[in-house]
Amino acid sequence: MSKGSTKTVRVAIAGVTGYTGETLLRILERHPGVELVGVSSESRAGEKLSQIVPWLPARLDQPVVHAADLYDRGLDAVFLCLPHGESAARAKAFVERGVRVIDLSADFRLPDRELYEEWYRVTHPAPELLSEAVYGLPEFYRDQVRQAGLVANPGCYPTSVLLPLLPLLQEGLVAEDGVIVDAKSGLSGAGKKLRERMHFVEANDNFSPYSPGRTHRHVPEMETYLTQAAGRPVRLTFVPHLVPMDRGILSTIYVRLARGSADDVVKTWQATYADEPFVRVLEDALPETKWVTGTNLCLLAARPAGPGQAVLFSAIDNLVKGASGQAVQNFNLMFGFNEGTAL
Ligand SMILES: NC(=O)c1ccc[n+]([C@@H]2O[C@H](COP(=O)([O-])OP(=O)(O)OC[C@H]3O[C@@H](n4cnc5c(N)ncnc54)[C@H](OP(=O)(O)O)[C@@H]3O)[C@@H](O)[C@H]2O)c1
């Protein structure tokens, strides 16, 4: 990690009324190198930020503006907490002005325009920027993130799946076929927009699968980076579930071992993550979502299963390591702060 920087970076948050935008406010509030010079919402523009976020410290209060009104504020960096499809067009306007962008949406996570348009069913608003976007999983792309003008912050499920699987595929420990991911998420993973299945009466006291097999939009993102690590195509079976809790993801991953045992999985993780501040390997316990709530941690564990098989466990807070915390981790790298500042 670099020594802490003493400079002040002029920052804005686009999409401050959403869950990831508000989580960013909580983290940036304690960042000594950030001056928050703009916040946007399309539906609440014109209001004071404290009307929307009553817990806000007075020094951060300011008028909420439309995203387009952030373009010419002399920003150094902007966090885009917007829906996919909306984010890319905004990103382009900021990049053109020399503002470094950390995009929390999916718009720049897939390097291939056709793949994006097939899965997200929108025309990519800025395909010319895809080649310069860096995938912001710091544990694997740290050097590229430091230099990046545009960071594609990973999805929440992909973060919980890539951190356990990438080193194992890189080392040839896990077979690239037959990987099954059984993932569970709290409801904030779906954002604030109202949908029937997110209503209290539908979600409370309930546990339901959705987008099973190979239909969830995070499948191509996970397969893209797993395939790069393995050097051969990796195909997943991925079944996400909604769990009646506010936040947190627990992914249970069933793999065939190409060699070695569950102990070798643990040793590989320990070697890979020995110097990583936010990935911890548990040996005597299995990860639980409450242990990571409000933190930027990813907890990992592995256990033997049938012959030649292992089961892996990974827990993160979807709003922190799965979104806004990881975004600040990337921001810290980009601007030369200690990587853990404010996290
Ligand atoms: N929630 C998670 O766990 C999570 C994790 C990783 C990544 N992400 C991604 O991060 C992004 C934000 O997620 P979120 O959960 O914070 O979503 P959210 O709670 O639904 O908030 C979305 C934000 O976007 C703004 N917005 C909506 N439509 C807009 C438009 N047409 N133009 C400009 N702004 C618009 C909303 O503001 P107004 O409605 O007030 O205008 C709101 O501030 C999404 O792309 C999501 O996929 C989310």
mmCIF file of C-alpha atoms and ligand atoms in Angstrom:
data_model
loop_
_atom_site.group_PDB
_atom_site.id
_atom_site.type_symbol
_atom_site.label_atom_id
_atom_site.label_comp_id
_atom_site.label_asym_id
_atom_site.label_seq_id
_atom_site.Cartn_x
_atom_site.Cartn_y
_atom_site.Cartn_z
ATOM 1 C CA MET A 1 0.000 0.000 0.000
ATOM 2 C CA SER A 2 1.092 3.530 -0.639
ATOM 3 C CA LYS A 3 1.697 5.998 2.168
ATOM 4 C CA GLY A 4 -1.399 8.090 2.915
ATOM 5 C CA SER A 5 -1.823 11.103 0.630
ATOM 6 C CA THR A 6 -2.539 14.533 2.134
ATOM 7 C CA LYS A 7 -4.228 16.092 -0.889
ATOM 8 C CA THR A 8 -7.947 16.835 -1.229
ATOM 9 C CA VAL A 9 -9.861 15.337 -4.119
ATOM 10 C CA ARG A 10 -12.985 17.043 -5.470
ATOM 11 C CA VAL A 11 -15.663 14.349 -5.671
ATOM 12 C CA ALA A 12 -19.322 14.003 -6.670
ATOM 13 C CA ILE A 13 -21.899 11.239 -6.286
ATOM 14 C CA ALA A 14 -24.417 10.780 -9.098
ATOM 15 C CA GLY A 15 -27.461 8.852 -7.872
ATOM 16 C CA VAL A 16 -27.178 9.838 -4.210
ATOM 17 C CA THR A 17 -30.755 8.813 -3.344
ATOM 18 C CA GLY A 18 -30.151 5.100 -4.001
ATOM 19 C CA TYR A 19 -28.775 2.483 -1.633
ATOM 20 C CA THR A 20 -25.225 2.560 -3.001
ATOM 21 C CA GLY A 21 -25.234 6.381 -3.136
ATOM 22 C CA GLU A 22 -26.255 6.642 0.509
ATOM 23 C CA THR A 23 -23.683 3.994 1.499
ATOM 24 C CA LEU A 24 -21.027 6.062 -0.275
ATOM 25 C CA LEU A 25 -22.037 9.109 1.772
ATOM 26 C CA ARG A 26 -21.515 7.107 4.963
ATOM 27 C CA ILE A 27 -18.024 6.026 3.870
ATOM 28 C CA LEU A 28 -16.867 9.321 2.322
ATOM 29 C CA GLU A 29 -18.038 11.214 5.420
ATOM 30 C CA ARG A 30 -14.986 9.803 7.214
ATOM 31 C CA HIS A 31 -12.527 10.134 4.294
ATOM 32 C CA PRO A 32 -9.930 12.801 5.133
ATOM 33 C CA GLY A 33 -8.975 13.410 1.493
ATOM 34 C CA VAL A 34 -12.415 13.999 -0.024
ATOM 35 C CA GLU A 35 -14.278 17.227 -0.644
ATOM 36 C CA LEU A 36 -17.852 16.400 -1.634
ATOM 37 C CA VAL A 37 -18.687 19.123 -4.156
ATOM 38 C CA GLY A 38 -21.802 17.699 -5.802
ATOM 39 C CA VAL A 39 -24.625 15.157 -5.444
ATOM 40 C CA SER A 40 -27.332 14.317 -7.959
ATOM 41 C CA SER A 41 -30.771 12.794 -8.268
ATOM 42 C CA GLU A 42 -33.244 13.253 -11.097
ATOM 43 C CA SER A 43 -36.352 12.912 -8.909
ATOM 44 C CA ARG A 44 -35.187 15.022 -5.929
ATOM 45 C CA ALA A 45 -33.135 17.740 -7.655
ATOM 46 C CA GLY A 46 -33.724 21.127 -6.024
ATOM 47 C CA GLU A 47 -33.994 19.719 -2.492
ATOM 48 C CA LYS A 48 -31.294 19.950 0.164
ATOM 49 C CA LEU A 49 -29.382 16.722 0.700
ATOM 50 C CA SER A 50 -30.307 16.764 4.411
ATOM 51 C CA GLN A 51 -34.004 16.499 3.441
ATOM 52 C CA ILE A 52 -33.227 13.150 1.834
ATOM 53 C CA VAL A 53 -30.491 11.969 4.207
ATOM 54 C CA PRO A 54 -31.459 13.356 7.642
ATOM 55 C CA TRP A 55 -28.436 11.867 9.445
ATOM 56 C CA LEU A 56 -26.069 13.889 7.245
ATOM 57 C CA PRO A 57 -23.445 16.005 9.045
ATOM 58 C CA ALA A 58 -24.093 19.717 8.393
ATOM 59 C CA ARG A 59 -20.720 20.215 6.679
ATOM 60 C CA LEU A 60 -21.818 17.871 3.838
ATOM 61 C CA ASP A 61 -25.239 19.450 3.298
ATOM 62 C CA GLN A 62 -25.772 20.978 -0.138
ATOM 63 C CA PRO A 63 -28.404 21.306 -2.881
ATOM 64 C CA VAL A 64 -29.144 18.149 -4.876
ATOM 65 C CA VAL A 65 -28.795 18.763 -8.627
ATOM 66 C CA HIS A 66 -29.432 16.913 -11.869
ATOM 67 C CA ALA A 67 -26.550 14.654 -12.945
ATOM 68 C CA ALA A 68 -25.842 16.869 -15.977
ATOM 69 C CA ASP A 69 -25.244 19.807 -13.613
ATOM 70 C CA LEU A 70 -22.243 17.965 -12.147
ATOM 71 C CA TYR A 71 -20.314 17.889 -15.435
ATOM 72 C CA ASP A 72 -18.594 21.263 -15.141
ATOM 73 C CA ARG A 73 -17.854 21.525 -11.430
ATOM 74 C CA GLY A 74 -14.106 21.030 -11.700
ATOM 75 C CA LEU A 75 -14.349 17.505 -10.342
ATOM 76 C CA ASP A 76 -11.410 15.149 -9.960
ATOM 77 C CA ALA A 77 -13.632 12.082 -9.582
ATOM 78 C CA VAL A 78 -17.246 10.997 -9.769
ATOM 79 C CA PHE A 79 -18.998 7.913 -8.416
ATOM 80 C CA LEU A 80 -21.843 6.839 -10.703
ATOM 81 C CA CYS A 81 -24.540 5.054 -8.662
ATOM 82 C CA LEU A 82 -27.026 4.934 -11.521
ATOM 83 C CA PRO A 83 -29.001 2.229 -13.315
ATOM 84 C CA HIS A 84 -27.205 0.443 -16.158
ATOM 85 C CA GLY A 85 -27.834 2.158 -19.489
ATOM 86 C CA GLU A 86 -28.018 5.545 -17.702
ATOM 87 C CA SER A 87 -24.519 5.331 -16.357
ATOM 88 C CA ALA A 88 -22.525 4.961 -19.571
ATOM 89 C CA ALA A 89 -23.790 8.158 -21.207
ATOM 90 C CA ARG A 90 -22.959 10.116 -18.043
ATOM 91 C CA ALA A 91 -19.571 8.417 -17.811
ATOM 92 C CA LYS A 92 -18.757 9.603 -21.319
ATOM 93 C CA ALA A 93 -19.521 13.238 -20.441
ATOM 94 C CA PHE A 94 -17.259 13.061 -17.381
ATOM 95 C CA VAL A 95 -14.409 11.228 -19.137
ATOM 96 C CA GLU A 96 -14.454 13.867 -21.906
ATOM 97 C CA ARG A 97 -13.867 16.512 -19.215
ATOM 98 C CA GLY A 98 -10.944 14.642 -17.679
ATOM 99 C CA VAL A 99 -12.921 13.505 -14.603
ATOM 100 C CA ARG A 100 -11.950 10.042 -13.368
ATOM 101 C CA VAL A 101 -15.038 7.819 -13.139
ATOM 102 C CA ILE A 102 -15.905 4.962 -10.821
ATOM 103 C CA ASP A 103 -19.028 3.385 -12.269
ATOM 104 C CA LEU A 104 -21.009 1.109 -9.962
ATOM 105 C CA SER A 105 -23.359 -0.025 -12.728
ATOM 106 C CA ALA A 106 -22.791 -2.910 -15.131
ATOM 107 C CA ASP A 107 -22.173 -0.666 -18.156
ATOM 108 C CA PHE A 108 -18.422 -1.197 -18.429
ATOM 109 C CA ARG A 109 -17.951 -4.564 -16.734
ATOM 110 C CA LEU A 110 -18.202 -6.671 -19.888
ATOM 111 C CA PRO A 111 -15.405 -5.947 -22.351
ATOM 112 C CA ASP A 112 -17.576 -6.960 -25.280
ATOM 113 C CA ARG A 113 -20.357 -4.702 -26.598
ATOM 114 C CA GLU A 114 -22.390 -7.516 -28.159
ATOM 115 C CA LEU A 115 -22.337 -9.531 -24.937
ATOM 116 C CA TYR A 116 -23.531 -6.467 -22.996
ATOM 117 C CA GLU A 117 -26.338 -5.727 -25.430
ATOM 118 C CA GLU A 118 -27.439 -9.378 -25.488
ATOM 119 C CA TRP A 119 -27.711 -9.597 -21.682
ATOM 120 C CA TYR A 120 -28.803 -6.059 -20.771
ATOM 121 C CA ARG A 121 -31.095 -5.539 -23.772
ATOM 122 C CA VAL A 122 -30.081 -1.920 -24.328
ATOM 123 C CA THR A 123 -27.835 -0.348 -26.940
ATOM 124 C CA HIS A 124 -24.543 0.499 -25.253
ATOM 125 C CA PRO A 125 -24.433 4.314 -24.957
ATOM 126 C CA ALA A 126 -20.614 4.579 -25.054
ATOM 127 C CA PRO A 127 -19.043 1.444 -26.567
ATOM 128 C CA GLU A 128 -15.917 3.412 -27.505
ATOM 129 C CA LEU A 129 -15.016 3.564 -23.800
ATOM 130 C CA LEU A 130 -15.192 -0.192 -23.199
ATOM 131 C CA SER A 131 -11.561 -0.785 -24.117
ATOM 132 C CA GLU A 132 -10.279 1.763 -21.606
ATOM 133 C CA ALA A 133 -12.418 0.619 -18.662
ATOM 134 C CA VAL A 134 -10.596 -1.308 -15.935
ATOM 135 C CA TYR A 135 -12.431 -4.002 -13.957
ATOM 136 C CA GLY A 136 -12.225 -2.765 -10.383
ATOM 137 C CA LEU A 137 -11.514 -5.895 -8.385
ATOM 138 C CA PRO A 138 -8.441 -4.518 -6.592
ATOM 139 C CA GLU A 139 -7.148 -7.878 -5.395
ATOM 140 C CA PHE A 140 -6.526 -8.871 -9.044
ATOM 141 C CA TYR A 141 -6.338 -5.637 -11.055
ATOM 142 C CA ARG A 142 -4.688 -3.252 -8.573
ATOM 143 C CA ASP A 143 -1.992 -1.898 -10.890
ATOM 144 C CA GLN A 144 -4.456 -1.182 -13.697
ATOM 145 C CA VAL A 145 -6.893 0.499 -11.267
ATOM 146 C CA ARG A 146 -4.157 2.910 -10.090
ATOM 147 C CA GLN A 147 -3.814 4.256 -13.638
ATOM 148 C CA ALA A 148 -7.462 4.080 -14.678
ATOM 149 C CA GLY A 149 -9.592 6.961 -15.922
ATOM 150 C CA LEU A 150 -12.687 4.731 -15.872
ATOM 151 C CA VAL A 151 -13.236 1.913 -13.391
ATOM 152 C CA ALA A 152 -16.025 -0.638 -13.776
ATOM 153 C CA ASN A 153 -16.847 -1.547 -10.195
ATOM 154 C CA PRO A 154 -17.731 -5.270 -10.040
ATOM 155 C CA GLY A 155 -21.220 -6.577 -9.366
ATOM 156 C CA CYS A 156 -22.132 -7.786 -5.888
ATOM 157 C CA TYR A 157 -22.641 -11.470 -6.712
ATOM 158 C CA PRO A 158 -19.518 -11.505 -8.954
ATOM 159 C CA THR A 159 -17.390 -10.103 -6.102
ATOM 160 C CA SER A 160 -18.558 -12.926 -3.831
ATOM 161 C CA VAL A 161 -17.820 -15.531 -6.508
ATOM 162 C CA LEU A 162 -14.619 -14.219 -8.122
ATOM 163 C CA LEU A 163 -12.677 -13.746 -4.878
ATOM 164 C CA PRO A 164 -12.919 -17.457 -3.956
ATOM 165 C CA LEU A 165 -12.680 -18.886 -7.486
ATOM 166 C CA LEU A 166 -10.123 -16.748 -9.356
ATOM 167 C CA PRO A 167 -7.007 -17.960 -7.488
ATOM 168 C CA LEU A 168 -8.172 -21.583 -7.635
ATOM 169 C CA LEU A 169 -8.661 -21.462 -11.402
ATOM 170 C CA GLN A 170 -5.372 -19.602 -11.875
ATOM 171 C CA GLU A 171 -3.599 -22.419 -9.981
ATOM 172 C CA GLY A 172 -5.481 -25.176 -11.824
ATOM 173 C CA LEU A 173 -6.883 -26.497 -8.550
ATOM 174 C CA VAL A 174 -10.525 -26.427 -9.634
ATOM 175 C CA ALA A 175 -12.007 -27.970 -12.789
ATOM 176 C CA GLU A 176 -13.487 -25.330 -15.081
ATOM 177 C CA ASP A 177 -16.670 -27.333 -15.724
ATOM 178 C CA GLY A 178 -19.346 -28.245 -13.218
ATOM 179 C CA VAL A 179 -19.010 -25.138 -11.012
ATOM 180 C CA ILE A 180 -22.316 -24.569 -9.222
ATOM 181 C CA VAL A 181 -22.987 -21.318 -7.372
ATOM 182 C CA ASP A 182 -25.871 -21.208 -4.912
ATOM 183 C CA ALA A 183 -26.055 -17.561 -3.796
ATOM 184 C CA LYS A 184 -28.325 -15.740 -1.357
ATOM 185 C CA SER A 185 -28.780 -11.983 -1.146
ATOM 186 C CA GLY A 186 -30.545 -9.469 1.058
ATOM 187 C CA LEU A 187 -33.132 -7.233 -0.602
ATOM 188 C CA SER A 188 -31.002 -4.086 -0.923
ATOM 189 C CA GLY A 189 -29.142 -5.905 -3.718
ATOM 190 C CA ALA A 190 -32.048 -5.041 -6.011
ATOM 191 C CA GLY A 191 -31.904 -1.282 -5.382
ATOM 192 C CA LYS A 192 -34.674 1.051 -4.178
ATOM 193 C CA LYS A 193 -36.912 0.867 -7.227
ATOM 194 C CA LEU A 194 -40.231 -0.684 -6.254
ATOM 195 C CA ARG A 195 -41.051 -4.147 -7.536
ATOM 196 C CA GLU A 196 -43.806 -6.452 -6.337
ATOM 197 C CA ARG A 197 -41.511 -9.209 -5.083
ATOM 198 C CA MET A 198 -39.675 -6.678 -2.929
ATOM 199 C CA HIS A 199 -42.833 -5.651 -1.023
ATOM 200 C CA PHE A 200 -42.678 -6.507 2.682
ATOM 201 C CA VAL A 201 -45.559 -8.985 2.450
ATOM 202 C CA GLU A 202 -43.925 -10.828 -0.469
ATOM 203 C CA ALA A 203 -40.372 -10.885 0.891
ATOM 204 C CA ASN A 204 -40.739 -11.121 4.660
ATOM 205 C CA ASP A 205 -40.607 -14.617 6.178
ATOM 206 C CA ASN A 206 -39.863 -15.990 2.712
ATOM 207 C CA PHE A 207 -36.874 -17.489 0.857
ATOM 208 C CA SER A 208 -37.127 -17.641 -2.919
ATOM 209 C CA PRO A 209 -34.913 -18.457 -5.914
ATOM 210 C CA TYR A 210 -34.934 -16.282 -9.043
ATOM 211 C CA SER A 211 -33.183 -16.101 -12.462
ATOM 212 C CA PRO A 212 -31.855 -19.677 -12.125
ATOM 213 C CA GLY A 213 -29.312 -21.592 -14.170
ATOM 214 C CA ARG A 214 -27.770 -19.254 -16.670
ATOM 215 C CA THR A 215 -30.322 -16.435 -16.845
ATOM 216 C CA HIS A 216 -29.037 -13.871 -14.323
ATOM 217 C CA ARG A 217 -27.154 -10.881 -15.799
ATOM 218 C CA HIS A 218 -24.150 -11.482 -13.572
ATOM 219 C CA VAL A 219 -23.411 -14.817 -15.317
ATOM 220 C CA PRO A 220 -21.463 -13.327 -18.271
ATOM 221 C CA GLU A 221 -19.513 -11.020 -15.925
ATOM 222 C CA MET A 222 -18.420 -13.922 -13.721
ATOM 223 C CA GLU A 223 -17.639 -16.187 -16.682
ATOM 224 C CA THR A 224 -15.598 -13.492 -18.435
ATOM 225 C CA TYR A 225 -13.144 -13.067 -15.562
ATOM 226 C CA LEU A 226 -13.112 -16.736 -14.524
ATOM 227 C CA THR A 227 -12.325 -17.718 -18.114
ATOM 228 C CA GLN A 228 -9.452 -15.219 -18.217
ATOM 229 C CA ALA A 229 -8.043 -16.736 -15.004
ATOM 230 C CA ALA A 230 -8.415 -20.349 -16.152
ATOM 231 C CA GLY A 231 -7.170 -19.749 -19.690
ATOM 232 C CA ARG A 232 -10.057 -21.982 -20.797
ATOM 233 C CA PRO A 233 -13.832 -21.408 -20.977
ATOM 234 C CA VAL A 234 -15.550 -21.615 -17.583
ATOM 235 C CA ARG A 235 -19.305 -22.107 -17.489
ATOM 236 C CA LEU A 236 -21.336 -21.666 -14.338
ATOM 237 C CA THR A 237 -24.622 -22.868 -13.009
ATOM 238 C CA PHE A 238 -25.754 -19.892 -10.943
ATOM 239 C CA VAL A 239 -28.864 -19.777 -8.767
ATOM 240 C CA PRO A 240 -29.440 -16.586 -6.778
ATOM 241 C CA HIS A 241 -31.988 -16.414 -3.953
ATOM 242 C CA LEU A 242 -33.691 -13.592 -2.097
ATOM 243 C CA VAL A 243 -33.459 -13.776 1.677
ATOM 244 C CA PRO A 244 -35.537 -11.531 3.962
ATOM 245 C CA MET A 245 -32.667 -9.446 5.280
ATOM 246 C CA ASP A 246 -31.573 -5.897 4.412
ATOM 247 C CA ARG A 247 -28.091 -6.650 3.167
ATOM 248 C CA GLY A 248 -25.459 -9.343 2.781
ATOM 249 C CA ILE A 249 -24.574 -12.079 0.289
ATOM 250 C CA LEU A 250 -23.627 -15.647 1.096
ATOM 251 C CA SER A 251 -22.414 -17.691 -1.871
ATOM 252 C CA THR A 252 -22.034 -21.455 -1.510
ATOM 253 C CA ILE A 253 -19.970 -22.817 -4.398
ATOM 254 C CA TYR A 254 -19.705 -26.502 -5.325
ATOM 255 C CA VAL A 255 -16.575 -27.418 -7.315
ATOM 256 C CA ARG A 256 -14.764 -30.448 -8.682
ATOM 257 C CA LEU A 257 -11.110 -30.446 -7.723
ATOM 258 C CA ALA A 258 -8.689 -30.939 -10.615
ATOM 259 C CA ARG A 259 -6.093 -31.895 -8.019
ATOM 260 C CA GLY A 260 -5.476 -31.644 -4.277
ATOM 261 C CA SER A 261 -8.037 -31.263 -1.505
ATOM 262 C CA ALA A 262 -10.064 -28.679 0.381
ATOM 263 C CA ASP A 263 -6.948 -28.085 2.501
ATOM 264 C CA ASP A 264 -5.072 -27.096 -0.657
ATOM 265 C CA VAL A 265 -7.867 -24.648 -1.459
ATOM 266 C CA VAL A 266 -7.341 -22.999 1.925
ATOM 267 C CA LYS A 267 -3.554 -22.920 1.442
ATOM 268 C CA THR A 268 -3.936 -21.317 -1.999
ATOM 269 C CA TRP A 269 -6.238 -18.643 -0.581
ATOM 270 C CA GLN A 270 -3.887 -18.020 2.331
ATOM 271 C CA ALA A 271 -0.979 -17.511 -0.067
ATOM 272 C CA THR A 272 -3.018 -15.300 -2.431
ATOM 273 C CA TYR A 273 -4.619 -13.133 0.222
ATOM 274 C CA ALA A 274 -1.859 -13.010 2.874
ATOM 275 C CA ASP A 275 -1.330 -9.271 2.335
ATOM 276 C CA GLU A 276 -4.897 -8.362 1.394
ATOM 277 C CA PRO A 277 -6.650 -6.156 3.951
ATOM 278 C CA PHE A 278 -10.185 -7.135 2.975
ATOM 279 C CA VAL A 279 -10.133 -10.882 2.295
ATOM 280 C CA ARG A 280 -9.936 -13.264 5.259
ATOM 281 C CA VAL A 281 -9.790 -17.055 5.207
ATOM 282 C CA LEU A 282 -11.602 -18.851 8.041
ATOM 283 C CA GLU A 283 -10.389 -22.302 9.063
ATOM 284 C CA ASP A 284 -12.529 -23.189 12.069
ATOM 285 C CA ALA A 285 -15.771 -21.447 11.193
ATOM 286 C CA LEU A 286 -18.016 -20.892 8.174
ATOM 287 C CA PRO A 287 -18.759 -17.338 6.955
ATOM 288 C CA GLU A 288 -21.963 -15.639 8.068
ATOM 289 C CA THR A 289 -23.421 -12.460 6.593
ATOM 290 C CA LYS A 290 -23.715 -10.695 9.971
ATOM 291 C CA TRP A 291 -19.947 -10.872 10.422
ATOM 292 C CA VAL A 292 -19.400 -8.659 7.373
ATOM 293 C CA THR A 293 -22.338 -6.240 7.727
ATOM 294 C CA GLY A 294 -21.136 -2.671 7.239
ATOM 295 C CA THR A 295 -17.578 -3.818 6.453
ATOM 296 C CA ASN A 296 -15.517 -4.081 3.285
ATOM 297 C CA LEU A 297 -14.570 -7.670 4.152
ATOM 298 C CA CYS A 298 -14.954 -10.873 2.187
ATOM 299 C CA LEU A 299 -14.832 -13.998 4.390
ATOM 300 C CA LEU A 300 -13.911 -17.342 2.790
ATOM 301 C CA ALA A 301 -13.969 -20.983 3.935
ATOM 302 C CA ALA A 302 -13.696 -24.397 2.252
ATOM 303 C CA ARG A 303 -14.774 -27.911 3.255
ATOM 304 C CA PRO A 304 -14.346 -31.339 1.609
ATOM 305 C CA ALA A 305 -17.439 -32.765 -0.115
ATOM 306 C CA GLY A 306 -17.667 -36.046 -2.092
ATOM 307 C CA PRO A 307 -14.538 -37.646 -3.614
ATOM 308 C CA GLY A 308 -12.658 -35.021 -5.622
ATOM 309 C CA GLN A 309 -15.130 -32.326 -4.630
ATOM 310 C CA ALA A 310 -15.156 -29.345 -2.313
ATOM 311 C CA VAL A 311 -17.664 -26.776 -1.179
ATOM 312 C CA LEU A 312 -16.606 -23.139 -0.828
ATOM 313 C CA PHE A 313 -18.273 -20.358 1.163
ATOM 314 C CA SER A 314 -18.002 -16.615 0.663
ATOM 315 C CA ALA A 315 -19.728 -13.783 2.546
ATOM 316 C CA ILE A 316 -19.768 -10.051 1.761
ATOM 317 C CA ASP A 317 -21.947 -7.021 2.435
ATOM 318 C CA ASN A 318 -23.428 -6.331 -1.026
ATOM 319 C CA LEU A 319 -23.505 -2.579 -0.349
ATOM 320 C CA VAL A 320 -19.894 -2.359 0.867
ATOM 321 C CA LYS A 321 -17.424 -4.890 -0.620
ATOM 322 C CA GLY A 322 -20.115 -5.627 -3.231
ATOM 323 C CA ALA A 323 -20.519 -1.948 -4.209
ATOM 324 C CA SER A 324 -19.633 1.303 -2.412
ATOM 325 C CA GLY A 325 -16.781 0.041 -0.211
ATOM 326 C CA GLN A 326 -15.057 -1.545 -3.160
ATOM 327 C CA ALA A 327 -15.650 1.695 -5.103
ATOM 328 C CA VAL A 328 -13.825 3.663 -2.384
ATOM 329 C CA GLN A 329 -11.062 1.023 -2.324
ATOM 330 C CA ASN A 330 -10.638 1.697 -6.055
ATOM 331 C CA PHE A 331 -10.819 5.475 -5.521
ATOM 332 C CA ASN A 332 -8.054 5.228 -2.902
ATOM 333 C CA LEU A 333 -5.830 3.372 -5.347
ATOM 334 C CA MET A 334 -6.540 5.858 -8.151
ATOM 335 C CA PHE A 335 -5.665 8.890 -6.034
ATOM 336 C CA GLY A 336 -2.742 7.493 -4.043
ATOM 337 C CA PHE A 337 -4.455 7.169 -0.670
ATOM 338 C CA ASN A 338 -3.837 4.251 1.625
ATOM 339 C CA GLU A 339 -6.105 1.562 0.153
ATOM 340 C CA GLY A 340 -8.079 1.150 3.376
ATOM 341 C CA THR A 341 -8.760 4.849 3.996
ATOM 342 C CA ALA A 342 -12.312 5.319 5.363
ATOM 343 C CA LEU A 343 -13.024 1.583 5.033
HETATM 344 N N1 LIG B 1 -27.640 -2.471 -4.535
HETATM 345 C C1 LIG B 1 -26.536 -3.206 -4.633
HETATM 346 O O1 LIG B 1 -26.248 -4.062 -3.784
HETATM 347 C C2 LIG B 1 -25.602 -2.993 -5.792
HETATM 348 C C3 LIG B 1 -24.372 -3.660 -5.769
HETATM 349 C C4 LIG B 1 -23.471 -3.490 -6.820
HETATM 350 C C5 LIG B 1 -23.837 -2.670 -7.883
HETATM 351 N N2 LIG B 1 -25.039 -2.050 -7.895
HETATM 352 C C6 LIG B 1 -25.354 -1.193 -9.053
HETATM 353 O O2 LIG B 1 -25.170 0.166 -8.652
HETATM 354 C C7 LIG B 1 -26.128 1.004 -9.323
HETATM 355 C C8 LIG B 1 -26.967 1.727 -8.263
HETATM 356 O O3 LIG B 1 -27.595 0.728 -7.472
HETATM 357 P P1 LIG B 1 -28.554 1.093 -6.238
HETATM 358 O O4 LIG B 1 -28.841 -0.195 -5.573
HETATM 359 O O5 LIG B 1 -28.011 2.206 -5.463
HETATM 360 O O6 LIG B 1 -29.856 1.578 -7.041
HETATM 361 P P2 LIG B 1 -31.101 2.403 -6.519
HETATM 362 O O7 LIG B 1 -31.221 2.263 -5.035
HETATM 363 O O8 LIG B 1 -32.267 1.973 -7.350
HETATM 364 O O9 LIG B 1 -30.706 3.906 -6.896
HETATM 365 C C9 LIG B 1 -30.547 4.303 -8.235
HETATM 366 C C10 LIG B 1 -30.152 5.774 -8.309
HETATM 367 O O10 LIG B 1 -30.142 6.144 -9.676
HETATM 368 C C11 LIG B 1 -30.933 7.329 -9.842
HETATM 369 N N3 LIG B 1 -31.623 7.252 -11.140
HETATM 370 C C12 LIG B 1 -32.647 6.447 -11.467
HETATM 371 N N4 LIG B 1 -32.973 6.649 -12.767
HETATM 372 C C13 LIG B 1 -32.149 7.580 -13.232
HETATM 373 C C14 LIG B 1 -31.989 8.205 -14.503
HETATM 374 N N5 LIG B 1 -32.787 7.890 -15.525
HETATM 375 N N6 LIG B 1 -31.011 9.142 -14.644
HETATM 376 C C15 LIG B 1 -30.215 9.457 -13.613
HETATM 377 N N7 LIG B 1 -30.347 8.903 -12.372
HETATM 378 C C16 LIG B 1 -31.281 7.974 -12.211
HETATM 379 C C17 LIG B 1 -31.894 7.311 -8.704
HETATM 380 O O11 LIG B 1 -32.206 8.655 -8.431
HETATM 381 P P3 LIG B 1 -33.654 9.306 -8.526
HETATM 382 O O12 LIG B 1 -34.650 8.188 -8.733
HETATM 383 O O13 LIG B 1 -33.780 10.002 -7.203
HETATM 384 O O14 LIG B 1 -33.615 10.228 -9.654
HETATM 385 C C18 LIG B 1 -31.089 6.704 -7.575
HETATM 386 O O15 LIG B 1 -30.328 7.706 -6.935
HETATM 387 C C19 LIG B 1 -26.977 0.077 -10.213
HETATM 388 O O16 LIG B 1 -26.457 0.090 -11.522
HETATM 389 C C20 LIG B 1 -26.776 -1.297 -9.552
HETATM 390 O O17 LIG B 1 -26.926 -2.358 -10.457
HETATM 391 C C21 LIG B 1 -25.929 -2.170 -6.864
#
